[in-house]
Each structure stands twice: as structure tokens, then as C-alpha cells.
XYZ file of N, CA and C in Angstrom:
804
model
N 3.762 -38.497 -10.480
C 3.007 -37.487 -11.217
C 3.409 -37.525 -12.687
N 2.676 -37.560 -13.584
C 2.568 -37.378 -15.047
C 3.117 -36.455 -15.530
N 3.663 -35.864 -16.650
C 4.211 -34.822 -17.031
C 2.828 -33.700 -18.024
N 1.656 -35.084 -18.366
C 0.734 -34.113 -18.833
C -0.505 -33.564 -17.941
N -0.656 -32.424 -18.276
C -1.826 -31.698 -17.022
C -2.147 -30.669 -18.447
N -3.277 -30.696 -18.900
C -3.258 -29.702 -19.674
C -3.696 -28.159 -19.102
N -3.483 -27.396 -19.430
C -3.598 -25.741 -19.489
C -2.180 -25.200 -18.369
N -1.214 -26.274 -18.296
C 0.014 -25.979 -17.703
C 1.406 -25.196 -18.379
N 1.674 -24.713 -18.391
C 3.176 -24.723 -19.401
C 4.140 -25.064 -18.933
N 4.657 -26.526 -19.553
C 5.968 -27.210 -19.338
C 6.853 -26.708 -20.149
N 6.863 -25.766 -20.720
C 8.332 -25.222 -21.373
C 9.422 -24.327 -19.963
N 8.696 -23.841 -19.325
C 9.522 -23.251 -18.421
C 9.213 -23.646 -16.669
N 10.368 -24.177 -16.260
C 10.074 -24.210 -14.757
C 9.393 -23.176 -13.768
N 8.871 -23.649 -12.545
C 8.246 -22.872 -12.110
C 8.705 -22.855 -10.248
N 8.736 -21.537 -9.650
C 9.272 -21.858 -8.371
C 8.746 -23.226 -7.691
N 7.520 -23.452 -7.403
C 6.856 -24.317 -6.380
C 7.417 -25.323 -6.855
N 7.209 -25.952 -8.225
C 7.494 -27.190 -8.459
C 9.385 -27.085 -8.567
N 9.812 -26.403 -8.658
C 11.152 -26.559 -8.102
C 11.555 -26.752 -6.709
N 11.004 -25.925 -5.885
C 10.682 -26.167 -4.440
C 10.525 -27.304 -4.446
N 9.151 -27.862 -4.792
C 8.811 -29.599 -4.197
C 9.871 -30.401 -4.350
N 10.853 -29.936 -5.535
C 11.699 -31.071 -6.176
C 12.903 -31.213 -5.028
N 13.043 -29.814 -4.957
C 14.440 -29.869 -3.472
C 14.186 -30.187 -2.289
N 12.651 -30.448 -1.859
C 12.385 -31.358 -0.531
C 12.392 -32.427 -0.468
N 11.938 -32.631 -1.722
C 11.870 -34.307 -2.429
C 10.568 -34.825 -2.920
N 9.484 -33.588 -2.804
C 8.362 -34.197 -3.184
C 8.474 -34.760 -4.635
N 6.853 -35.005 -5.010
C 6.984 -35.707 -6.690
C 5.905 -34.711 -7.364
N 5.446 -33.436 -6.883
C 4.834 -32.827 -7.842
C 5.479 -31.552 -8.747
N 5.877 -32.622 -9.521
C 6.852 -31.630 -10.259
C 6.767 -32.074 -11.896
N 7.367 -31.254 -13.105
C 7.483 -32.007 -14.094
C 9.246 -32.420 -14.434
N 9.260 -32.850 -15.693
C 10.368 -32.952 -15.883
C 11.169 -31.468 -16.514
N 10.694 -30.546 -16.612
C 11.269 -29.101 -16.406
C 11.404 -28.688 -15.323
N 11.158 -29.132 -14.208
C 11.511 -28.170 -12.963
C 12.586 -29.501 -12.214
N 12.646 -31.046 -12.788
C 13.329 -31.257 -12.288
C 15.142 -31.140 -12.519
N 14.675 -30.553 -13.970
C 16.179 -30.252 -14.784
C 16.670 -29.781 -14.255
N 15.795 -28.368 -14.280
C 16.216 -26.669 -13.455
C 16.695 -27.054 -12.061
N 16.053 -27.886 -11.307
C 16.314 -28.247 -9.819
C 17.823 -28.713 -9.862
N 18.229 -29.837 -11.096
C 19.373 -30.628 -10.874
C 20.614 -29.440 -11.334
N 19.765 -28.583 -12.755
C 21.446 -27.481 -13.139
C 21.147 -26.559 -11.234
N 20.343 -25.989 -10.880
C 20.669 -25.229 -9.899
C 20.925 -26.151 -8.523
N 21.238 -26.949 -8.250
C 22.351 -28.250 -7.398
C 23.348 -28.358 -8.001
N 23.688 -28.104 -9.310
C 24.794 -28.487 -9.796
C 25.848 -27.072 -9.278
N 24.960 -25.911 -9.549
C 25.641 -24.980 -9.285
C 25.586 -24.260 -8.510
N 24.859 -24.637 -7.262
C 24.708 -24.808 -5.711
C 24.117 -25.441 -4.856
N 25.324 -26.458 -4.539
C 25.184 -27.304 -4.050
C 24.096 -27.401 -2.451
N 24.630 -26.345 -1.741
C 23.833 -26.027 -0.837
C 22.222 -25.883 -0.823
N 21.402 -25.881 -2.457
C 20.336 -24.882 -2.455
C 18.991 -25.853 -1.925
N 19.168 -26.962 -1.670
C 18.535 -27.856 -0.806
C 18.614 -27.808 0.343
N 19.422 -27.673 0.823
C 19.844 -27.249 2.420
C 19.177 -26.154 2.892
N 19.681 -25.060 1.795
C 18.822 -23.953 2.288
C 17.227 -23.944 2.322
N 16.523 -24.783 1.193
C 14.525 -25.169 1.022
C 14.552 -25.694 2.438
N 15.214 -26.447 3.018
C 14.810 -27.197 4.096
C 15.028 -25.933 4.954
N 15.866 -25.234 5.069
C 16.178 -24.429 6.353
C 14.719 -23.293 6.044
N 14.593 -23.360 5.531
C 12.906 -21.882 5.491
C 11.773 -23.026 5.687
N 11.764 -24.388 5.307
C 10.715 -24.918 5.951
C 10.571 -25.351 7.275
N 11.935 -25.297 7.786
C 12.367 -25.317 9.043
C 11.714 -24.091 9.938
N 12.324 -22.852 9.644
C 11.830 -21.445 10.055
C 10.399 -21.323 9.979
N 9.644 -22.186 8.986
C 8.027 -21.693 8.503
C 7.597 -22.554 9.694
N 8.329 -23.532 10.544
C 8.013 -24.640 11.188
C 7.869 -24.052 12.925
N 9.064 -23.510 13.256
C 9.345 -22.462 14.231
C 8.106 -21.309 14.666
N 8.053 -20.814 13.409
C 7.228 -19.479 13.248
C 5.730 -19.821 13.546
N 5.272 -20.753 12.741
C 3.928 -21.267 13.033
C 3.818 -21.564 14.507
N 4.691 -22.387 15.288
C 4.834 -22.883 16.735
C 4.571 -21.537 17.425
N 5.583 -20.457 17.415
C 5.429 -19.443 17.995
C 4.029 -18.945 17.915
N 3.515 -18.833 16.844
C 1.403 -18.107 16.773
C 1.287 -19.312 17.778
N 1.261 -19.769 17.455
C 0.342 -21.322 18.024
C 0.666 -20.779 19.909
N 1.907 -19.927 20.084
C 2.256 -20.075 21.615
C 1.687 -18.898 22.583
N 1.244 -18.023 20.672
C 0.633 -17.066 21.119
C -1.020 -16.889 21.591
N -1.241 -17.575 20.435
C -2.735 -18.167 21.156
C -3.839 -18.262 19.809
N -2.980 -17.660 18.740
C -3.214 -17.541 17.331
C -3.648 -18.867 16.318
N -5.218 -19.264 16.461
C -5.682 -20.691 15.406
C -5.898 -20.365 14.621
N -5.584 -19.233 14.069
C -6.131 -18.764 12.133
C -5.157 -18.583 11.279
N -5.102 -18.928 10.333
C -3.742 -18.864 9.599
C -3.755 -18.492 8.006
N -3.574 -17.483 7.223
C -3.437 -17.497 6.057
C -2.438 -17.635 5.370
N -2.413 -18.574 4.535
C -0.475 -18.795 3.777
C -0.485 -18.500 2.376
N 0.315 -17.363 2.144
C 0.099 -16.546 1.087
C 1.431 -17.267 0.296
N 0.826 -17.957 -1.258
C 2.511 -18.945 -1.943
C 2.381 -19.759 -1.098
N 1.499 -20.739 -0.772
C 1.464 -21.676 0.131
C 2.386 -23.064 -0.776
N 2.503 -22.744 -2.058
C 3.215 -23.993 -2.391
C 2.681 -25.334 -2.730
N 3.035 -26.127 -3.203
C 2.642 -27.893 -3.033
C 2.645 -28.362 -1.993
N 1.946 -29.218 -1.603
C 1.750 -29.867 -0.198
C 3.358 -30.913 -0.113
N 3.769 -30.420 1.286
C 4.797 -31.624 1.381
C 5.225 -31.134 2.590
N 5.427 -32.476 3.606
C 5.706 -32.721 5.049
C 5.709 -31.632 5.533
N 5.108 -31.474 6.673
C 5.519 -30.108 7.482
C 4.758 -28.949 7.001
N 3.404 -29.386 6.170
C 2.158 -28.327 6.396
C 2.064 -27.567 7.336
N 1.381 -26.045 6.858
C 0.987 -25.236 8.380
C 0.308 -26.353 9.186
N -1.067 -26.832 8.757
C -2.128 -27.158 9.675
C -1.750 -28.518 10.507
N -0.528 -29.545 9.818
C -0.061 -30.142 10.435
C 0.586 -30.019 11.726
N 1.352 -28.550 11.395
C 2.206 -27.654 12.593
C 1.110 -27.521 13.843
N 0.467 -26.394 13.292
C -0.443 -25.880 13.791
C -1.595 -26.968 14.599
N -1.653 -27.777 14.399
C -2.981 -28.588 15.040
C -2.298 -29.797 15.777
N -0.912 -29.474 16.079
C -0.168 -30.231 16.984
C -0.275 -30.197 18.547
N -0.973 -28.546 18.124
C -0.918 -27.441 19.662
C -2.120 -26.732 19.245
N -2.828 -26.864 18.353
C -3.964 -26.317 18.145
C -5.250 -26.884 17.610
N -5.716 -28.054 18.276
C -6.479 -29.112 17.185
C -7.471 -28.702 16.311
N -8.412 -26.949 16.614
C -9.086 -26.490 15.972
C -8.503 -25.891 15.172
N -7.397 -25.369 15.215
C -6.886 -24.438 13.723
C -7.250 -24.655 12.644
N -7.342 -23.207 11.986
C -7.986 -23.231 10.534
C -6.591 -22.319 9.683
N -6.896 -22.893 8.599
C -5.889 -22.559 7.329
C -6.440 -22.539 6.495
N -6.182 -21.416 5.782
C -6.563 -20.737 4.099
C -5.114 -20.765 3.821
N -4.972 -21.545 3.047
C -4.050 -21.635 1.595
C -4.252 -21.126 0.438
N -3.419 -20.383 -0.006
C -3.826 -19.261 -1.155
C -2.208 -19.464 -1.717
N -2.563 -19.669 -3.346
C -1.434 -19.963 -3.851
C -1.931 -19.364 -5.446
N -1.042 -18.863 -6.182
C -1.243 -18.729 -7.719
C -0.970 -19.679 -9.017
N -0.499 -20.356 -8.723
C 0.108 -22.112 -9.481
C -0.472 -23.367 -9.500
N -1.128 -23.202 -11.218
C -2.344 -23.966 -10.461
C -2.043 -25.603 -10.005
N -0.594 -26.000 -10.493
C -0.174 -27.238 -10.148
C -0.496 -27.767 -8.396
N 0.037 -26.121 -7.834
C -0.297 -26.199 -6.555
C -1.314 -25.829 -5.809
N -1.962 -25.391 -6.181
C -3.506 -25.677 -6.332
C -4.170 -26.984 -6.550
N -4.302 -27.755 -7.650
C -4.698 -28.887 -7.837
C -3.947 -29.966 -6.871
N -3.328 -30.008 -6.602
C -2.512 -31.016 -5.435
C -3.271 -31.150 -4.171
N -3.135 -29.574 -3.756
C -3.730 -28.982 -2.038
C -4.763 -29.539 -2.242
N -5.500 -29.270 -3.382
C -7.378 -29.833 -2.931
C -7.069 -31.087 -2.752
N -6.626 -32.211 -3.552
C -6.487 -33.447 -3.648
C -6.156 -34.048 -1.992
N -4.936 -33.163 -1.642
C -4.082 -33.734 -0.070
C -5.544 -33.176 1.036
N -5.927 -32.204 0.594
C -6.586 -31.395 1.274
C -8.285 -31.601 1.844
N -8.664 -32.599 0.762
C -9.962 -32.980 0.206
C -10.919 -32.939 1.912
N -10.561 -34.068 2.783
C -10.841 -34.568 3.859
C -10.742 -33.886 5.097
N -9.950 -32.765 4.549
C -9.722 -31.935 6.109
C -10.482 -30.629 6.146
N -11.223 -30.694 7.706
C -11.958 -29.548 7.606
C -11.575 -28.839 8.153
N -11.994 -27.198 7.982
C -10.957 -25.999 8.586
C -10.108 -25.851 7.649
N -9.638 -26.216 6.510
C -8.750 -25.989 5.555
C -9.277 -25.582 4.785
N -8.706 -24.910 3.533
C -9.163 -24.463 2.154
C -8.186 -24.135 1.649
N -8.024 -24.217 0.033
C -7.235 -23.641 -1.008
C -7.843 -22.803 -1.786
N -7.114 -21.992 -1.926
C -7.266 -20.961 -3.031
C -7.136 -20.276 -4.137
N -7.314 -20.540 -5.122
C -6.106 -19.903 -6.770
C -6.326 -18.452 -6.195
N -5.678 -17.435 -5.679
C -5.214 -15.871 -6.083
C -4.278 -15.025 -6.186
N -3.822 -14.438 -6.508
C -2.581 -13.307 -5.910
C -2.022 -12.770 -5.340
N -1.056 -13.133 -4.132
C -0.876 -12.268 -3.162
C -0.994 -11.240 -3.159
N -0.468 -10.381 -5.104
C 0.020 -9.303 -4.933
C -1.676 -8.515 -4.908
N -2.483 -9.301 -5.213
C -3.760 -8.569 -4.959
C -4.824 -8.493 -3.889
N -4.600 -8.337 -2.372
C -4.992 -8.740 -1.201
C -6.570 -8.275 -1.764
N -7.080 -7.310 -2.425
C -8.590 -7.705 -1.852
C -9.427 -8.961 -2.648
N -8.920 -9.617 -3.768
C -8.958 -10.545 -4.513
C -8.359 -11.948 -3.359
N -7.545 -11.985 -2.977
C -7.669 -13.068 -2.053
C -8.653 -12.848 -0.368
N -8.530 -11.630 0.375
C -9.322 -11.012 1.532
C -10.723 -11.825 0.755
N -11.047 -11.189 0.094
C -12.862 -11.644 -0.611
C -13.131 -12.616 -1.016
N -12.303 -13.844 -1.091
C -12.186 -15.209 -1.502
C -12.804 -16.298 -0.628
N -14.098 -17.201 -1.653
C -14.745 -17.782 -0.381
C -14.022 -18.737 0.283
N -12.960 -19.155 -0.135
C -12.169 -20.248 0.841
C -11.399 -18.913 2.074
N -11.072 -18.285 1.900
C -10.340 -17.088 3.128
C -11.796 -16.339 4.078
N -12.427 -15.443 3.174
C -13.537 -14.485 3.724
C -14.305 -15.673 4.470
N -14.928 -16.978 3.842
C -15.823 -18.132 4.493
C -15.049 -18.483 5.525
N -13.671 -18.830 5.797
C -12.976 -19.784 6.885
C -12.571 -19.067 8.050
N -11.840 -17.705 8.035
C -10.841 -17.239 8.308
C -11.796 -15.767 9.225
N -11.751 -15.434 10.148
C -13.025 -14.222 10.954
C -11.193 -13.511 11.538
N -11.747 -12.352 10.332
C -10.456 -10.903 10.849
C -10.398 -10.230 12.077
N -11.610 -10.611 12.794
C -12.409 -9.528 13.497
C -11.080 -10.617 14.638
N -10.285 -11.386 14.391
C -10.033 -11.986 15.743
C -8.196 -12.314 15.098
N -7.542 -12.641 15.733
C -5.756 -12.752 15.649
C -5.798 -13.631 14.033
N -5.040 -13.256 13.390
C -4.824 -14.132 12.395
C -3.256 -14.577 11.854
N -2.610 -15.019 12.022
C -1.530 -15.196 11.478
C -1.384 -15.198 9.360
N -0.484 -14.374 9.393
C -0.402 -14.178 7.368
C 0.707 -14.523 7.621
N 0.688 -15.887 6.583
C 2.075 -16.362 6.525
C 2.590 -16.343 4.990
N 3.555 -14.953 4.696
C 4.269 -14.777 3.248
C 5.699 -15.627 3.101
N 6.042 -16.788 3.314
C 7.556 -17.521 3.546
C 8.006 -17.788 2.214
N 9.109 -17.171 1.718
C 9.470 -18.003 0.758
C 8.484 -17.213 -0.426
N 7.774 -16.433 -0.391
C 6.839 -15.832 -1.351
C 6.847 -14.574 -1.778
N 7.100 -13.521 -0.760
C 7.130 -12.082 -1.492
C 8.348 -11.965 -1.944
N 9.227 -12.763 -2.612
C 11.104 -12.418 -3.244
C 10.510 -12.820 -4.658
N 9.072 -13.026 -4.993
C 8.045 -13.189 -6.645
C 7.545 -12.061 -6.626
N 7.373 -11.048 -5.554
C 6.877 -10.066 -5.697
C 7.564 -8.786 -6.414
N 7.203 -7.896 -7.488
C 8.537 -7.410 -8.859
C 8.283 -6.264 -8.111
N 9.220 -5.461 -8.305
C 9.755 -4.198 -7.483
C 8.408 -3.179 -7.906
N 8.141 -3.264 -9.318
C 7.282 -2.068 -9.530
C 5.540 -2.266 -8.605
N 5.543 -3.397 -7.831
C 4.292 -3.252 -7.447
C 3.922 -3.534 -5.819
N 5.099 -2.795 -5.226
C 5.055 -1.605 -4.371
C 4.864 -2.955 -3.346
N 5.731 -3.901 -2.724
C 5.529 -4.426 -1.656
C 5.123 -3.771 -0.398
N 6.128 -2.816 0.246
C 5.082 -1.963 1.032
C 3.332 -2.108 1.387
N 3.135 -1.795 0.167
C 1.451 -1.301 -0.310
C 0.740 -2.409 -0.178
N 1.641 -3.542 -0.373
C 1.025 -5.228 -0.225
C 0.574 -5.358 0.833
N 1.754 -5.732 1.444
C 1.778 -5.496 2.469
C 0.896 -5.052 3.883
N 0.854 -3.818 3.481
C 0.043 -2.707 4.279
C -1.792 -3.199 4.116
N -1.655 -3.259 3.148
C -3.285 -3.680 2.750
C -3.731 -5.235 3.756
N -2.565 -6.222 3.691
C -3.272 -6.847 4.648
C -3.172 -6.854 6.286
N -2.452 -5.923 6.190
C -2.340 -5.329 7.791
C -2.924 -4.739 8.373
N -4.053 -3.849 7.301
C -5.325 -3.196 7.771
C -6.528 -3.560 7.699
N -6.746 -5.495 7.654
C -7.590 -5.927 8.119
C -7.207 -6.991 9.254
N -6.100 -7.348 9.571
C -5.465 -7.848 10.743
C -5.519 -7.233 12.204
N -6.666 -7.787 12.914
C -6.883 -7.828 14.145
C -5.710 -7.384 15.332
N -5.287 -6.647 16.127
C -4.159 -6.479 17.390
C -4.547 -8.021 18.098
N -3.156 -8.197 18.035
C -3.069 -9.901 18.334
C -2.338 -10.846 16.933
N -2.609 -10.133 15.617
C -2.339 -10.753 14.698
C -0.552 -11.120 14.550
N -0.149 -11.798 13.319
C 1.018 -11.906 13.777
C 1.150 -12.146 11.835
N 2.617 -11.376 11.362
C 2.743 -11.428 10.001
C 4.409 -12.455 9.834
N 4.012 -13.351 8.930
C 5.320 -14.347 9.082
C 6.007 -14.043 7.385
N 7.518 -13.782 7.595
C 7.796 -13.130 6.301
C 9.055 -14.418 6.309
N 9.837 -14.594 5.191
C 11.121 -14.840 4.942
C 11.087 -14.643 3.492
N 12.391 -13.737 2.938
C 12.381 -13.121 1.583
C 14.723 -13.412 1.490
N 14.560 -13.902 0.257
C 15.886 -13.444 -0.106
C 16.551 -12.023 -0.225
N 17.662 -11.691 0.249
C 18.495 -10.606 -0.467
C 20.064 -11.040 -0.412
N 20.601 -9.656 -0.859
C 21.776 -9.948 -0.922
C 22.787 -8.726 -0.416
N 21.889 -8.395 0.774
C 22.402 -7.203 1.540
C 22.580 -8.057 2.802
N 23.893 -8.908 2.698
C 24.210 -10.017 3.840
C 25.497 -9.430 3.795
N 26.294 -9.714 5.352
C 27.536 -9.017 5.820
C 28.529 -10.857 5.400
N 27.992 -11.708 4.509
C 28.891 -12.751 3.886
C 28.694 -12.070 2.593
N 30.192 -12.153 1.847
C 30.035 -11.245 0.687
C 29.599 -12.581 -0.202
N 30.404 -13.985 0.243
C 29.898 -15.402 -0.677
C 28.186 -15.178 -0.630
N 27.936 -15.405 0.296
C 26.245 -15.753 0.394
C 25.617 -14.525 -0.676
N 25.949 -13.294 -0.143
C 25.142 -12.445 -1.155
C 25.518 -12.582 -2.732
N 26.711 -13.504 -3.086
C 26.967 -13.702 -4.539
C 26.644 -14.693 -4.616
N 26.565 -15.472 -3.656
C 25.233 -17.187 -3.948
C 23.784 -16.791 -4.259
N 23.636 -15.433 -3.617
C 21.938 -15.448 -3.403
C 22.059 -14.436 -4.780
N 22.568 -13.481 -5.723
C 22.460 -13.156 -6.378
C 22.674 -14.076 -8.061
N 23.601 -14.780 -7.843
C 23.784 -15.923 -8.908
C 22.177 -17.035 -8.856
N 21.727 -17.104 -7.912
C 20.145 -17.782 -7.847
C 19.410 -17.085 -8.440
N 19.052 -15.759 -7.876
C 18.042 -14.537 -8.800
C 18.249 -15.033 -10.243
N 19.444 -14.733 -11.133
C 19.510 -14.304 -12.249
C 19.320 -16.357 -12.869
N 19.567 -17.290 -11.878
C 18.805 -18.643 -12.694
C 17.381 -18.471 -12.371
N 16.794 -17.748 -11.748
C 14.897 -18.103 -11.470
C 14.954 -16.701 -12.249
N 15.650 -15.855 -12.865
C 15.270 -14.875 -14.078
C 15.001 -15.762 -15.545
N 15.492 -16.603 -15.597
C 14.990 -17.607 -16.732
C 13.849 -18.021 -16.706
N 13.195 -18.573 -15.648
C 11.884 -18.937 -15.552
C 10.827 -18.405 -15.182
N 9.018 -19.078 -15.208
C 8.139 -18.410 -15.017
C 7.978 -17.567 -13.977
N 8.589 -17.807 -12.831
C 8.637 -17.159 -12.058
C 9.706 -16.455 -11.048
N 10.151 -15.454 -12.063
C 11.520 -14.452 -11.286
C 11.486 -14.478 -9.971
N 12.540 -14.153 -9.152
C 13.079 -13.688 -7.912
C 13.552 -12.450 -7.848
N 12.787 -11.457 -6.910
C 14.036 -9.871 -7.188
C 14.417 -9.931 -5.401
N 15.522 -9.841 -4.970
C 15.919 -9.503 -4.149
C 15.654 -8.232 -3.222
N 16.282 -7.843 -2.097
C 15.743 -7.023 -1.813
C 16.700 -6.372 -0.248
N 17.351 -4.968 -0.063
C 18.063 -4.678 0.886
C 17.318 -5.020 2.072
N 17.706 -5.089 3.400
C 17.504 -5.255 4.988
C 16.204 -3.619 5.326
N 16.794 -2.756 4.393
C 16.279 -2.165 4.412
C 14.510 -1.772 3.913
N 14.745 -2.296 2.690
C 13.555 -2.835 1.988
C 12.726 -3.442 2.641
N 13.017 -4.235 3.130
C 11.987 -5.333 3.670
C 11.586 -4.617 5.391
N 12.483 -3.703 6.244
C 11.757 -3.462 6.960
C 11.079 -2.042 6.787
N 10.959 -1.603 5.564
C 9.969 -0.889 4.899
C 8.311 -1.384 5.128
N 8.592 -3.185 4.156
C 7.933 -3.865 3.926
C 6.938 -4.443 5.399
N 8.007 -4.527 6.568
C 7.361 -4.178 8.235
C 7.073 -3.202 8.766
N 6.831 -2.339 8.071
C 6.559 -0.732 8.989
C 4.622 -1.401 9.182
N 4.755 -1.241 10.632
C 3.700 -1.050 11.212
C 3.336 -2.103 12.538
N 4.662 -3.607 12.439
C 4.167 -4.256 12.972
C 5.396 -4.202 14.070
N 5.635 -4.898 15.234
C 6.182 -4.817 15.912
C 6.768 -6.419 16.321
N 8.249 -6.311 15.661
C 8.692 -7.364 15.205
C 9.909 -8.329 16.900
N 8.995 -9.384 16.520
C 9.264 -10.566 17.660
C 11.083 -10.635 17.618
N 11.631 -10.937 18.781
C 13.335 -11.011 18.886
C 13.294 -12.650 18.186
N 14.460 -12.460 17.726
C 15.394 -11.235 17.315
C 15.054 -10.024 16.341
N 14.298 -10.109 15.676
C 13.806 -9.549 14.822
C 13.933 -10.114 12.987
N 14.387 -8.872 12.433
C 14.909 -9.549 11.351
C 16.293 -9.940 10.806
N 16.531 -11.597 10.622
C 17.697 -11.556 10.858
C 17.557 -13.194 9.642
N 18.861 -13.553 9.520
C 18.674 -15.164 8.544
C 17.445 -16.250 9.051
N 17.163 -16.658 8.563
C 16.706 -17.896 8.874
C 16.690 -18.516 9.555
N 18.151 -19.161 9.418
C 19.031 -20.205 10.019
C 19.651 -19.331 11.911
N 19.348 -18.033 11.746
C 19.521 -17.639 13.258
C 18.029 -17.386 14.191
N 17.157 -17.395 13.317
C 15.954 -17.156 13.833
C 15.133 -18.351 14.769
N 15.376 -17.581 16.292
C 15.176 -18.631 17.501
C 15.883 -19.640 17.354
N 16.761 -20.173 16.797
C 17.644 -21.506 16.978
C 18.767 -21.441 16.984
N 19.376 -22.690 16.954
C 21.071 -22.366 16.375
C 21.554 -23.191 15.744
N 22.548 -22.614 14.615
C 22.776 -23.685 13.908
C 24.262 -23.534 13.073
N 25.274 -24.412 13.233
C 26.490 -24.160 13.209
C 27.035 -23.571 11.326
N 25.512 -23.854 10.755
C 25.490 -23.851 8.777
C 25.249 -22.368 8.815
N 26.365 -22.273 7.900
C 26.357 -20.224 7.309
C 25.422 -20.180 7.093
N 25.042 -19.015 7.014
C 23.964 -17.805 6.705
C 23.489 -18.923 5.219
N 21.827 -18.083 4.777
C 20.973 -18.664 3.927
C 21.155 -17.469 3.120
N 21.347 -16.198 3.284
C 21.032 -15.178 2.781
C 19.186 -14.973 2.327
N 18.884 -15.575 3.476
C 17.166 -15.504 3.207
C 16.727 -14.747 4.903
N 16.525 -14.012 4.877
C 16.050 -12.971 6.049
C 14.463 -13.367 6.131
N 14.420 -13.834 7.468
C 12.765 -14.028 8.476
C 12.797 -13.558 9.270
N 11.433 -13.101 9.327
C 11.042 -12.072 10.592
C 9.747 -12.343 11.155
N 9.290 -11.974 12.095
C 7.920 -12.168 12.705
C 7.016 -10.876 13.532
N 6.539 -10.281 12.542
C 5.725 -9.149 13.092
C 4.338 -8.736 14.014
N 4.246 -8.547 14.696
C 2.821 -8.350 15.722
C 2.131 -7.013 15.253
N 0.519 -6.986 15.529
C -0.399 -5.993 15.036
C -0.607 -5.522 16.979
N -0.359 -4.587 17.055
C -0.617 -4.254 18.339
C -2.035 -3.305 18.081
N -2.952 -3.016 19.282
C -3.696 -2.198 19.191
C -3.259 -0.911 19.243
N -2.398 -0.188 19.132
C -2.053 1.401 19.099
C -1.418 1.530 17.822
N -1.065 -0.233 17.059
C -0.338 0.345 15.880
C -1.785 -0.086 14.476
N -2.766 -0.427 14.977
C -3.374 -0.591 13.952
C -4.718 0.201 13.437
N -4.619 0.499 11.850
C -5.247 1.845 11.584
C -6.769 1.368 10.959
């Protein structure tokens, strides 16, 4: 990939293309691969950990898929690289459909490109933080029928979401067009972890993605099952990553995933 794309800004790194850089993809510039190499330099682990939430996003998808769930919306869906939902998903689901909805347009322009040939897919430029702006979007509203289970997959995406604009409320808004049957897939950083290292690893990260375009705010155990009030969350519940359905002998991520269900008595 080229470093010129015009209407981009390469002065400051950006999550996704830092992301791609720690999986190993190549859609990145040479600002996010800096940022990628000072934040390896000064945690070493922080590759380990990208893989362990694409790991979990990998898990989580399997589970809809076991549920019976072929619809999928991925909210911060990211740059395309190994281990796509629809790849997941159409392993065990050959009809599954995916709406990809991302705000970056790097990752945007990629998805269509990887994306071009596959049907049942779509990308989207919108906002998570603005569900009826993505809900009304003809790649989501055209692909995606509410009236039936849908999986919303936020991984790795609402810890961009800034305190003043009420995750909760986000939240909630797309939960009240989510079908009983639906299923909400979260993983968010904090630093309300019972490792006092990890929560000063995961807080020393915040304040390097406070430099760039796109901040990280953390967020208590508590917070976030604020952020689940309504759904009725799959065992273990909410808990690391790296403990969620598996096992794995590598400390804590200080990145908390969870997996929520829309039951019919809980949906309004």
C-alpha cells in the first residue's frame, strides 16, 4: 500500500491502521507503522493481545453461528485481514450475511476492494455512535431484516466511544431494533482488572492512543455492564478475553468480552 490516498490525514495515526499493522496486515501508512513499532517498543505484549480479541471475535461469531444466528452487523469492523466475520461465519453458515460498518475511510476503501465479489456482504462509512445513521444505511437497512436474530458485533470498538456520549444510550438504541434471538458481541478495554500490572499496561496504552486520531477511554466492569443492561449475558459472562470459553495459560488482556442475548420478555 502507498502512503498517498488523498483526503486521508497522515500526520496522525489511526486505530485500524494500527490494528492492521499488529496482525501484520499492509494497510497501513508509515504513521501508524511508527506508532505500532514505539507502542511494541513499550509493550511488548500489545500484539499478542490484537490477536487474542481476534481470537475472541472468532469464538463469538462461532457461538451465533451455534445459535442459529446468519445476520451479522460489525460495528468498527476495521481493515480486512484473516479471520473476517463472513469467513467465520459461512464456515457453518454458507448463507450468512454481513454489514460492515466502519468510520475510517482507509477501512472502508479496502473492504469494498476485498469485498467487491462477495454477495451478502456490504460496507459501510457510518458511526457507531449514531445507530439511526447506520440502522438506515442502504448497505445494513438493504442486507440485514431486524424483524429476525441479528448478531451486532462492537469488538475492539466501543473503548473510541468518549464518555460524554452516553454509551448506554448507544447501545440501547440498537437493542431496540434487535429481534429476541438476537445476540450483542462486545469486547472493550479497562482498567478495573484484579492484575494491578495489566490495569497499568492498559492505562499507559489509553494515554499513547490519546495522541492520536483516535482516543481510547477506558471504562469500569461496572460501566460496561451498564452498557449490557437489557441483554442476558452468555457464561461466563463478562470476563477477559483470553478467559472467554477457552483457556489459556497468557495473563489477563485487560480487555473484557461479553456476549449478550435479546430475549422476548426483555425486549421493548
Amino acid at each position: 500500500m502507498t502512503d498517498e490516498h488523498p483526503g486521508i490525514d497522515l500526520s496522525r495515526p489511526n486505530a485500524a491502521r494500527i490494528y492492521d499493522y499488529m496482525l501484520g496486515g499492509s494497510h497501513n501508512f508509515a504513521v501508524d507503522r511508527a506508532a505500532g513499532e514505539a507502542m511494541l517498543a513499550r509493550f511488548p505484549d500489545a500484539a499478542l493481545a490484537g490477536h487474542a480479541n481476534r481470537a475472541f471475535l472468532g469464538r463469538a461469531v462461532e457461538l451465533c453461528c451455534e445459535l442459529g444466528i446468519s445476520q451479522f452487523l460489525d460495528l468498527g469492523s476495521g481493515i480486512p485481514t484473516a479471520g473476517n466475520v463472513h469467513d467465520i461465519a459461512r464456515r457453518h453458515l454458507p448463507d450468512a450475511r454481513v454489514a460492515y460498518v466502519d468510520i475510517e475511510p482507509v477501512a472502508v476503501a479496502h473492504s469494498r476492494a476485498v469485498l467487491a465479489d462477495q454477495v451478502g456482504v456490504t460496507i459501510t462509512r457510518a458511526d457507531l455512535r449514531d445507530p439511526d445513521q447506520v440502522l438506515s444505511a442502504d448497505g445494513v437497512r438493504g442486507l440485514l431484516d431486524f424483524e429476525a436474530p441479528v448478531a451486532v458485533l462492537a469488538v475492539a470498538a466501543l473503548h473510541y466511544v468518549a464518555p460524554d456520549d452516553d454509551l448506554p444510550a448507544v447501545v440501547g438504541r440498537y437493542r431496540e431494533v434487535m429481534a429476541p434471538g438476537s445476540a450483542l458481541v462486545i469486547s472493550h478495554g479497562s482498567d478495573d482488572v484484579a492484575d494491578p500490572a495489566a490495569a497499568a499496561h492498559m492505562r499507559e496504552l489509553a494515554e499513547v492512543m490519546a495522541t492520536s486520531a483516535t482516543p481510547a477511554y477506558l471504562r469500569s466492569r461496572a460501566r460496561l455492564h451498564e452498557a449490557l443492561a437489557g441483554f442476558d449475558l452468555v457464561d461466563p459472562g463478562l470476563v477477559d478475553i483470553r478467559r472467554w470459553r477457552t483457556h489459556s495459560e497468557l495473563p489477563d488482556t485487560a480487555v473484557y468480552g461479553a456476549v449478550g442475548l435479546v430475549s422476548a420478555r426483555r425486549r421493548r
